[in-house]
PDB file of C-alpha atoms in Angstrom:
ATOM      1  CA  GLU A   1     -83.045  52.450 -58.300  1.00 64.00           C
ATOM      2  CA  ALA A   2     -81.339  49.108 -57.645  1.00 82.00           C
ATOM      3  CA  GLY A   3     -78.077  49.214 -55.813  1.00 94.00           C
ATOM      4  CA  VAL A   4     -74.864  47.395 -56.654  1.00 97.00           C
ATOM      5  CA  THR A   5     -75.420  43.602 -56.344  1.00 97.00           C
ATOM      6  CA  GLN A   6     -72.837  41.017 -55.862  1.00 98.00           C
ATOM      7  CA  PHE A   7     -72.940  37.249 -56.210  1.00 98.00           C
ATOM      8  CA  PRO A   8     -72.460  35.028 -54.371  1.00 98.00           C
ATOM      9  CA  SER A   9     -72.828  36.564 -50.956  1.00 97.00           C
ATOM     10  CA  HIS A  10     -70.603  33.831 -49.528  1.00 97.00           C
ATOM     11  CA  SER A  11     -68.258  31.297 -50.984  1.00 98.00           C
ATOM     12  CA  VAL A  12     -66.363  28.492 -49.314  1.00 98.00           C
ATOM     13  CA  ILE A  13     -63.698  26.804 -51.427  1.00 97.00           C
ATOM     14  CA  GLU A  14     -60.614  24.771 -50.946  1.00 97.00           C
ATOM     15  CA  LYS A  15     -57.025  26.056 -51.529  1.00 97.00           C
ATOM     16  CA  GLY A  16     -56.276  25.568 -55.311  1.00 97.00           C
ATOM     17  CA  GLN A  17     -59.824  25.847 -56.440  1.00 98.00           C
ATOM     18  CA  THR A  18     -61.183  28.527 -58.655  1.00 98.00           C
ATOM     19  CA  VAL A  19     -63.841  31.105 -57.737  1.00 98.00           C
ATOM     20  CA  THR A  20     -65.614  33.736 -59.782  1.00 98.00           C
ATOM     21  CA  LEU A  21     -67.215  36.678 -58.224  1.00 98.00           C
ATOM     22  CA  ARG A  22     -69.724  38.705 -59.998  1.00 98.00           C
ATOM     23  CA  CYS A  23     -70.718  42.361 -59.613  1.00 98.00           C
ATOM     24  CA  ASP A  24     -73.717  44.068 -61.198  1.00 97.00           C
ATOM     25  CA  PRO A  25     -73.213  47.830 -60.965  1.00 96.00           C
ATOM     26  CA  ILE A  26     -76.000  50.452 -60.903  1.00 95.00           C
ATOM     27  CA  SER A  27     -77.360  50.759 -64.448  1.00 94.00           C
ATOM     28  CA  GLY A  28     -75.584  53.509 -66.393  1.00 92.00           C
ATOM     29  CA  HIS A  29     -72.482  53.700 -64.162  1.00 93.00           C
ATOM     30  CA  ASP A  30     -69.437  53.558 -66.381  1.00 92.00           C
ATOM     31  CA  ASN A  31     -67.127  53.377 -63.317  1.00 92.00           C
ATOM     32  CA  LEU A  32     -66.719  50.044 -61.551  1.00 94.00           C
ATOM     33  CA  TYR A  33     -64.323  49.261 -58.847  1.00 94.00           C
ATOM     34  CA  TRP A  34     -63.238  46.184 -56.973  1.00 96.00           C
ATOM     35  CA  TYR A  35     -62.012  46.453 -53.366  1.00 95.00           C
ATOM     36  CA  ARG A  36     -61.298  43.756 -50.819  1.00 96.00           C
ATOM     37  CA  ARG A  37     -60.605  43.333 -47.072  1.00 95.00           C
ATOM     38  CA  VAL A  38     -58.514  40.385 -46.078  1.00 93.00           C
ATOM     39  CA  MET A  39     -58.671  39.216 -42.571  1.00 84.00           C
ATOM     40  CA  GLY A  40     -57.734  41.801 -40.016  1.00 81.00           C
ATOM     41  CA  LYS A  41     -56.628  44.247 -42.658  1.00 90.00           C
ATOM     42  CA  GLU A  42     -58.043  47.504 -44.163  1.00 92.00           C
ATOM     43  CA  ILE A  43     -60.261  47.727 -47.166  1.00 93.00           C
ATOM     44  CA  LYS A  44     -57.865  47.908 -50.223  1.00 92.00           C
ATOM     45  CA  PHE A  45     -58.448  49.027 -53.818  1.00 92.00           C
ATOM     46  CA  LEU A  46     -57.975  46.362 -56.443  1.00 94.00           C
ATOM     47  CA  LEU A  47     -58.958  47.958 -59.797  1.00 93.00           C
ATOM     48  CA  HIS A  48     -61.152  50.427 -61.590  1.00 93.00           C
ATOM     49  CA  PHE A  49     -62.952  49.901 -64.940  1.00 94.00           C
ATOM     50  CA  VAL A  50     -64.350  52.692 -67.061  1.00 92.00           C
ATOM     51  CA  LYS A  51     -66.913  50.854 -69.146  1.00 94.00           C
ATOM     52  CA  GLU A  52     -65.016  47.751 -70.418  1.00 95.00           C
ATOM     53  CA  SER A  53     -61.601  49.219 -70.057  1.00 94.00           C
ATOM     54  CA  LYS A  54     -59.209  48.767 -67.138  1.00 94.00           C
ATOM     55  CA  GLN A  55     -58.373  52.247 -65.943  1.00 90.00           C
ATOM     56  CA  ASP A  56     -56.247  51.372 -63.038  1.00 90.00           C
ATOM     57  CA  GLU A  57     -55.308  47.843 -61.769  1.00 92.00           C
ATOM     58  CA  SER A  58     -52.525  48.746 -59.477  1.00 91.00           C
ATOM     59  CA  GLY A  59     -54.085  47.122 -56.538  1.00 92.00           C
ATOM     60  CA  MET A  60     -54.352  43.592 -58.037  1.00 94.00           C
ATOM     61  CA  PRO A  61     -52.176  41.445 -55.804  1.00 92.00           C
ATOM     62  CA  ASN A  62     -50.806  39.018 -58.394  1.00 92.00           C
ATOM     63  CA  ASN A  63     -51.661  37.184 -61.525  1.00 94.00           C
ATOM     64  CA  ARG A  64     -54.034  34.738 -59.905  1.00 97.00           C
ATOM     65  CA  PHE A  65     -56.553  37.503 -59.966  1.00 97.00           C
ATOM     66  CA  LEU A  66     -58.331  38.301 -63.241  1.00 97.00           C
ATOM     67  CA  ALA A  67     -61.130  40.882 -63.554  1.00 97.00           C
ATOM     68  CA  GLU A  68     -63.231  41.368 -66.695  1.00 97.00           C
ATOM     69  CA  ARG A  69     -65.980  43.608 -67.731  1.00 97.00           C
ATOM     70  CA  THR A  70     -67.032  42.477 -71.178  1.00 86.00           C
ATOM     71  CA  GLY A  71     -69.637  44.859 -72.697  1.00 89.00           C
ATOM     72  CA  GLY A  72     -69.114  47.399 -69.960  1.00 87.00           C
ATOM     73  CA  THR A  73     -71.938  46.111 -67.802  1.00 93.00           C
ATOM     74  CA  TYR A  74     -71.452  43.466 -65.164  1.00 97.00           C
ATOM     75  CA  SER A  75     -67.908  42.486 -64.041  1.00 98.00           C
ATOM     76  CA  THR A  76     -66.389  39.303 -62.820  1.00 98.00           C
ATOM     77  CA  LEU A  77     -63.341  38.646 -60.553  1.00 98.00           C
ATOM     78  CA  LYS A  78     -61.754  35.261 -60.901  1.00 98.00           C
ATOM     79  CA  VAL A  79     -59.306  33.960 -58.393  1.00 97.00           C
ATOM     80  CA  GLN A  80     -57.381  30.934 -59.814  1.00 96.00           C
ATOM     81  CA  PRO A  81     -55.949  29.094 -58.008  1.00 97.00           C
ATOM     82  CA  ALA A  82     -57.257  30.405 -54.730  1.00 97.00           C
ATOM     83  CA  GLU A  83     -54.832  30.575 -51.725  1.00 96.00           C
ATOM     84  CA  LEU A  84     -55.590  30.764 -48.049  1.00 96.00           C
ATOM     85  CA  GLU A  85     -54.563  34.461 -47.863  1.00 95.00           C
ATOM     86  CA  ASP A  86     -57.238  35.329 -50.412  1.00 96.00           C
ATOM     87  CA  SER A  87     -59.933  34.947 -47.735  1.00 97.00           C
ATOM     88  CA  GLY A  88     -61.706  38.056 -46.910  1.00 97.00           C
ATOM     89  CA  VAL A  89     -64.606  40.172 -48.264  1.00 97.00           C
ATOM     90  CA  TYR A  90     -64.596  41.408 -51.813  1.00 98.00           C
ATOM     91  CA  PHE A  91     -66.436  44.581 -52.488  1.00 97.00           C
ATOM     92  CA  CYS A  92     -67.623  45.999 -55.697  1.00 97.00           C
ATOM     93  CA  ALA A  93     -68.555  49.613 -56.234  1.00 94.00           C
ATOM     94  CA  SER A  94     -69.845  51.731 -59.061  1.00 94.00           C
ATOM     95  CA  SER A  95     -70.254  55.305 -59.742  1.00 91.00           C
ATOM     96  CA  LEU A  96     -71.526  57.721 -62.518  1.00 88.00           C
ATOM     97  CA  TYR A  97     -68.788  60.217 -61.825  1.00 82.00           C
ATOM     98  CA  ARG A  98     -65.300  59.876 -60.581  1.00 77.00           C
ATOM     99  CA  ASP A  99     -65.407  62.038 -57.630  1.00 74.00           C
ATOM    100  CA  ARG A 100     -64.649  60.389 -54.327  1.00 67.00           C
ATOM    101  CA  GLY A 101     -68.075  60.863 -52.900  1.00 75.00           C
ATOM    102  CA  SER A 102     -70.112  59.029 -55.492  1.00 78.00           C
ATOM    103  CA  ALA A 103     -69.098  55.370 -55.066  1.00 88.00           C
ATOM    104  CA  ASN A 104     -71.974  53.106 -54.366  1.00 92.00           C
ATOM    105  CA  PHE A 105     -70.755  49.899 -52.838  1.00 95.00           C
ATOM    106  CA  GLY A 106     -72.360  46.490 -52.929  1.00 97.00           C
ATOM    107  CA  PRO A 107     -72.788  44.235 -49.815  1.00 96.00           C
ATOM    108  CA  GLY A 108     -69.580  42.277 -50.623  1.00 97.00           C
ATOM    109  CA  THR A 109     -68.746  38.612 -51.266  1.00 98.00           C
ATOM    110  CA  ARG A 110     -67.350  36.819 -48.239  1.00 97.00           C
ATOM    111  CA  LEU A 111     -64.761  34.363 -49.533  1.00 97.00           C
ATOM    112  CA  LEU A 112     -63.277  31.653 -47.335  1.00 97.00           C
ATOM    113  CA  VAL A 113     -60.510  29.526 -48.602  1.00 97.00           C
ATOM    114  CA  LEU A 114     -59.834  26.373 -46.600  1.00 97.00           C
TER     115      LEU A 114
ATOM    116  CA  LEU B   1     -51.953  60.188 -50.666  1.00 55.00           C
ATOM    117  CA  ALA B   2     -52.473  61.931 -47.308  1.00 62.00           C
ATOM    118  CA  LYS B   3     -52.479  59.604 -44.419  1.00 84.00           C
ATOM    119  CA  THR B   4     -55.326  59.810 -41.954  1.00 92.00           C
ATOM    120  CA  THR B   5     -55.495  59.088 -38.196  1.00 94.00           C
ATOM    121  CA  GLN B   6     -58.717  58.476 -36.513  1.00 96.00           C
ATOM    122  CA  PRO B   7     -59.608  57.032 -32.957  1.00 97.00           C
ATOM    123  CA  ILE B   8     -60.011  53.276 -33.185  1.00 96.00           C
ATOM    124  CA  SER B   9     -63.225  53.211 -31.339  1.00 97.00           C
ATOM    125  CA  MET B  10     -65.792  55.391 -29.543  1.00 97.00           C
ATOM    126  CA  ASP B  11     -68.767  54.800 -27.299  1.00 97.00           C
ATOM    127  CA  SER B  12     -71.849  56.896 -27.000  1.00 97.00           C
ATOM    128  CA  TYR B  13     -75.387  56.872 -25.910  1.00 97.00           C
ATOM    129  CA  GLU B  14     -78.682  57.297 -27.744  1.00 97.00           C
ATOM    130  CA  GLY B  15     -79.645  60.941 -28.223  1.00 96.00           C
ATOM    131  CA  GLN B  16     -76.029  62.320 -27.694  1.00 97.00           C
ATOM    132  CA  GLU B  17     -74.101  64.247 -30.329  1.00 97.00           C
ATOM    133  CA  VAL B  18     -71.039  62.379 -31.481  1.00 98.00           C
ATOM    134  CA  ASN B  19     -67.964  64.058 -32.900  1.00 98.00           C
ATOM    135  CA  ILE B  20     -65.219  61.970 -34.564  1.00 98.00           C
ATOM    136  CA  THR B  21     -62.073  63.712 -35.456  1.00 97.00           C
ATOM    137  CA  CYS B  22     -59.680  62.830 -38.150  1.00 96.00           C
ATOM    138  CA  SER B  23     -56.070  64.032 -38.405  1.00 96.00           C
ATOM    139  CA  HIS B  24     -54.628  64.526 -41.963  1.00 94.00           C
ATOM    140  CA  ASN B  25     -51.535  66.716 -41.370  1.00 94.00           C
ATOM    141  CA  ASN B  26     -50.228  66.131 -45.040  1.00 91.00           C
ATOM    142  CA  ILE B  27     -53.376  67.012 -46.772  1.00 92.00           C
ATOM    143  CA  ALA B  28     -52.679  68.594 -50.263  1.00 90.00           C
ATOM    144  CA  THR B  29     -54.224  71.584 -51.834  1.00 91.00           C
ATOM    145  CA  ASN B  30     -56.458  69.534 -54.104  1.00 87.00           C
ATOM    146  CA  ASP B  31     -57.595  67.091 -51.565  1.00 89.00           C
ATOM    147  CA  TYR B  32     -61.121  66.635 -50.411  1.00 90.00           C
ATOM    148  CA  ILE B  33     -62.179  65.081 -47.248  1.00 92.00           C
ATOM    149  CA  THR B  34     -64.784  62.323 -47.447  1.00 92.00           C
ATOM    150  CA  TRP B  35     -66.463  60.239 -44.778  1.00 94.00           C
ATOM    151  CA  TYR B  36     -67.945  56.786 -45.284  1.00 95.00           C
ATOM    152  CA  GLN B  37     -70.059  54.732 -42.976  1.00 96.00           C
ATOM    153  CA  GLN B  38     -70.101  50.920 -42.870  1.00 96.00           C
ATOM    154  CA  PHE B  39     -72.568  48.671 -41.081  1.00 95.00           C
ATOM    155  CA  PRO B  40     -71.723  45.073 -40.399  1.00 90.00           C
ATOM    156  CA  SER B  41     -72.099  42.812 -43.489  1.00 88.00           C
ATOM    157  CA  GLN B  42     -72.561  45.753 -45.719  1.00 94.00           C
ATOM    158  CA  GLY B  43     -70.361  47.770 -48.019  1.00 95.00           C
ATOM    159  CA  PRO B  44     -69.235  51.362 -47.071  1.00 95.00           C
ATOM    160  CA  ARG B  45     -71.769  54.086 -47.630  1.00 94.00           C
ATOM    161  CA  PHE B  46     -70.888  57.721 -48.477  1.00 92.00           C
ATOM    162  CA  ILE B  47     -71.974  60.197 -45.730  1.00 94.00           C
ATOM    163  CA  ILE B  48     -70.496  63.577 -46.439  1.00 94.00           C
ATOM    164  CA  GLN B  49     -67.630  65.337 -48.245  1.00 92.00           C
ATOM    165  CA  GLY B  50     -66.026  68.795 -47.855  1.00 93.00           C
ATOM    166  CA  TYR B  51     -63.097  70.878 -48.763  1.00 94.00           C
ATOM    167  CA  LYS B  52     -63.136  73.580 -46.185  1.00 92.00           C
ATOM    168  CA  THR B  53     -65.263  75.302 -43.411  1.00 91.00           C
ATOM    169  CA  LYS B  54     -68.527  73.419 -42.713  1.00 96.00           C
ATOM    170  CA  VAL B  55     -70.645  71.205 -44.709  1.00 96.00           C
ATOM    171  CA  THR B  56     -74.051  69.874 -43.545  1.00 96.00           C
ATOM    172  CA  ASN B  57     -76.503  67.421 -44.978  1.00 95.00           C
ATOM    173  CA  GLU B  58     -79.465  65.455 -43.529  1.00 93.00           C
ATOM    174  CA  VAL B  59     -77.200  62.959 -42.012  1.00 92.00           C
ATOM    175  CA  ALA B  60     -74.271  64.807 -40.581  1.00 96.00           C
ATOM    176  CA  SER B  61     -72.081  67.805 -40.377  1.00 97.00           C
ATOM    177  CA  LEU B  62     -68.382  68.145 -41.321  1.00 98.00           C
ATOM    178  CA  PHE B  63     -66.229  70.786 -39.700  1.00 97.00           C
ATOM    179  CA  ILE B  64     -62.944  71.587 -41.395  1.00 97.00           C
ATOM    180  CA  PRO B  65     -60.630  74.281 -39.838  1.00 96.00           C
ATOM    181  CA  ALA B  66     -58.830  76.799 -41.874  1.00 96.00           C
ATOM    182  CA  ASP B  67     -55.464  74.799 -41.890  1.00 96.00           C
ATOM    183  CA  ARG B  68     -57.450  71.727 -43.075  1.00 96.00           C
ATOM    184  CA  LYS B  69     -55.064  69.449 -41.176  1.00 96.00           C
ATOM    185  CA  SER B  70     -58.008  67.817 -39.318  1.00 96.00           C
ATOM    186  CA  SER B  71     -61.785  67.376 -39.730  1.00 97.00           C
ATOM    187  CA  THR B  72     -64.585  66.504 -37.392  1.00 98.00           C
ATOM    188  CA  LEU B  73     -67.575  64.414 -38.439  1.00 98.00           C
ATOM    189  CA  SER B  74     -70.503  65.318 -36.226  1.00 98.00           C
ATOM    190  CA  LEU B  75     -73.544  63.177 -35.881  1.00 97.00           C
ATOM    191  CA  PRO B  76     -76.429  64.792 -34.137  1.00 94.00           C
ATOM    192  CA  ARG B  77     -78.583  62.752 -31.668  1.00 93.00           C
ATOM    193  CA  VAL B  78     -77.283  59.358 -32.479  1.00 97.00           C
ATOM    194  CA  SER B  79     -79.420  56.243 -32.244  1.00 96.00           C
ATOM    195  CA  LEU B  80     -78.648  52.612 -31.933  1.00 96.00           C
ATOM    196  CA  SER B  81     -78.727  52.322 -35.651  1.00 95.00           C
ATOM    197  CA  ASP B  82     -75.827  54.639 -35.948  1.00 96.00           C
ATOM    198  CA  THR B  83     -73.499  51.861 -34.556  1.00 97.00           C
ATOM    199  CA  ALA B  84     -70.975  51.491 -37.373  1.00 97.00           C
ATOM    200  CA  VAL B  85     -67.517  51.958 -38.577  1.00 97.00           C
ATOM    201  CA  TYR B  86     -66.809  55.486 -39.837  1.00 98.00           C
ATOM    202  CA  TYR B  87     -63.971  56.084 -42.308  1.00 96.00           C
ATOM    203  CA  CYS B  88     -62.201  59.361 -43.056  1.00 94.00           C
ATOM    204  CA  LEU B  89     -60.638  59.555 -46.508  1.00 91.00           C
ATOM    205  CA  VAL B  90     -58.545  62.278 -48.009  1.00 90.00           C
ATOM    206  CA  GLY B  91     -57.572  62.542 -51.629  1.00 84.00           C
ATOM    207  CA  ASP B  92     -57.789  64.484 -54.887  1.00 78.00           C
ATOM    208  CA  ASN B  93     -61.361  64.471 -56.127  1.00 68.00           C
ATOM    209  CA  ASN B  94     -60.273  64.713 -59.664  1.00 65.00           C
ATOM    210  CA  ALA B  95     -57.584  62.124 -59.553  1.00 61.00           C
ATOM    211  CA  GLY B  96     -59.784  59.125 -60.009  1.00 59.00           C
ATOM    212  CA  ASN B  97     -61.990  57.432 -57.539  1.00 60.00           C
ATOM    213  CA  MET B  98     -59.480  55.047 -55.906  1.00 74.00           C
ATOM    214  CA  LEU B  99     -60.552  55.241 -52.354  1.00 82.00           C
ATOM    215  CA  THR B 100     -57.953  54.651 -49.528  1.00 83.00           C
ATOM    216  CA  PHE B 101     -59.551  53.417 -46.536  1.00 88.00           C
ATOM    217  CA  GLY B 102     -57.894  53.566 -43.106  1.00 88.00           C
ATOM    218  CA  GLY B 103     -58.694  51.663 -40.021  1.00 90.00           C
ATOM    219  CA  GLY B 104     -61.820  53.725 -39.388  1.00 95.00           C
ATOM    220  CA  THR B 105     -63.456  54.580 -36.041  1.00 97.00           C
ATOM    221  CA  ARG B 106     -65.868  51.920 -34.589  1.00 97.00           C
ATOM    222  CA  LEU B 107     -68.726  53.717 -32.992  1.00 98.00           C
ATOM    223  CA  MET B 108     -70.859  51.972 -30.529  1.00 97.00           C
ATOM    224  CA  VAL B 109     -74.155  53.577 -29.558  1.00 97.00           C
ATOM    225  CA  LYS B 110     -75.591  52.186 -26.351  1.00 96.00           C
ATOM    226  CA  PRO B 111     -79.154  52.451 -25.067  1.00 95.00           C
TER     227      PRO B 111
END
């Protein structure tokens, strides 16, 4: 079974530019999550999709972040315009069930905003 | 959400048993205790989950005392490849899967 994949693995952009991160969950997983770790901080929850619907987006930092999951398969997280403080690692996770032990994380996308 | 407290770091040697304790004094009745492991440049990986007493799987054991205010992750006979950050998470298993990560414990296994 293929795991959660994320693209790109690394991204370096300048402040003010736009970046789109992609996550492909494990096939059949209705639950998809985005998390991030900004420099020196803890891993923080961003949002949760159930299929194509946003179940919980309480962790989204501001309106520069837009997550979509059209068709309930892969998801994208767009940052527009990117700011310096957005630098960090963005993790995607997926799960079949909603219990706390079933989240399968991807390797993350390392974003550096200069 | 119950706050957790873990040691920032621990050192061990190959072949030893490692015990990492997590304090969660405000754990609620419906809360489960879950441990994740994270290697450098990878996402967190589920290790073990429990509610009370002892849980064991092929990777680790989880000991939870009767008052559930703490838990101990036990890794038997660690190897160099067990060098990682270990996170203790506490929360309601049925309240959604929003995981709240703390600082974790950075385990360094030495030869």
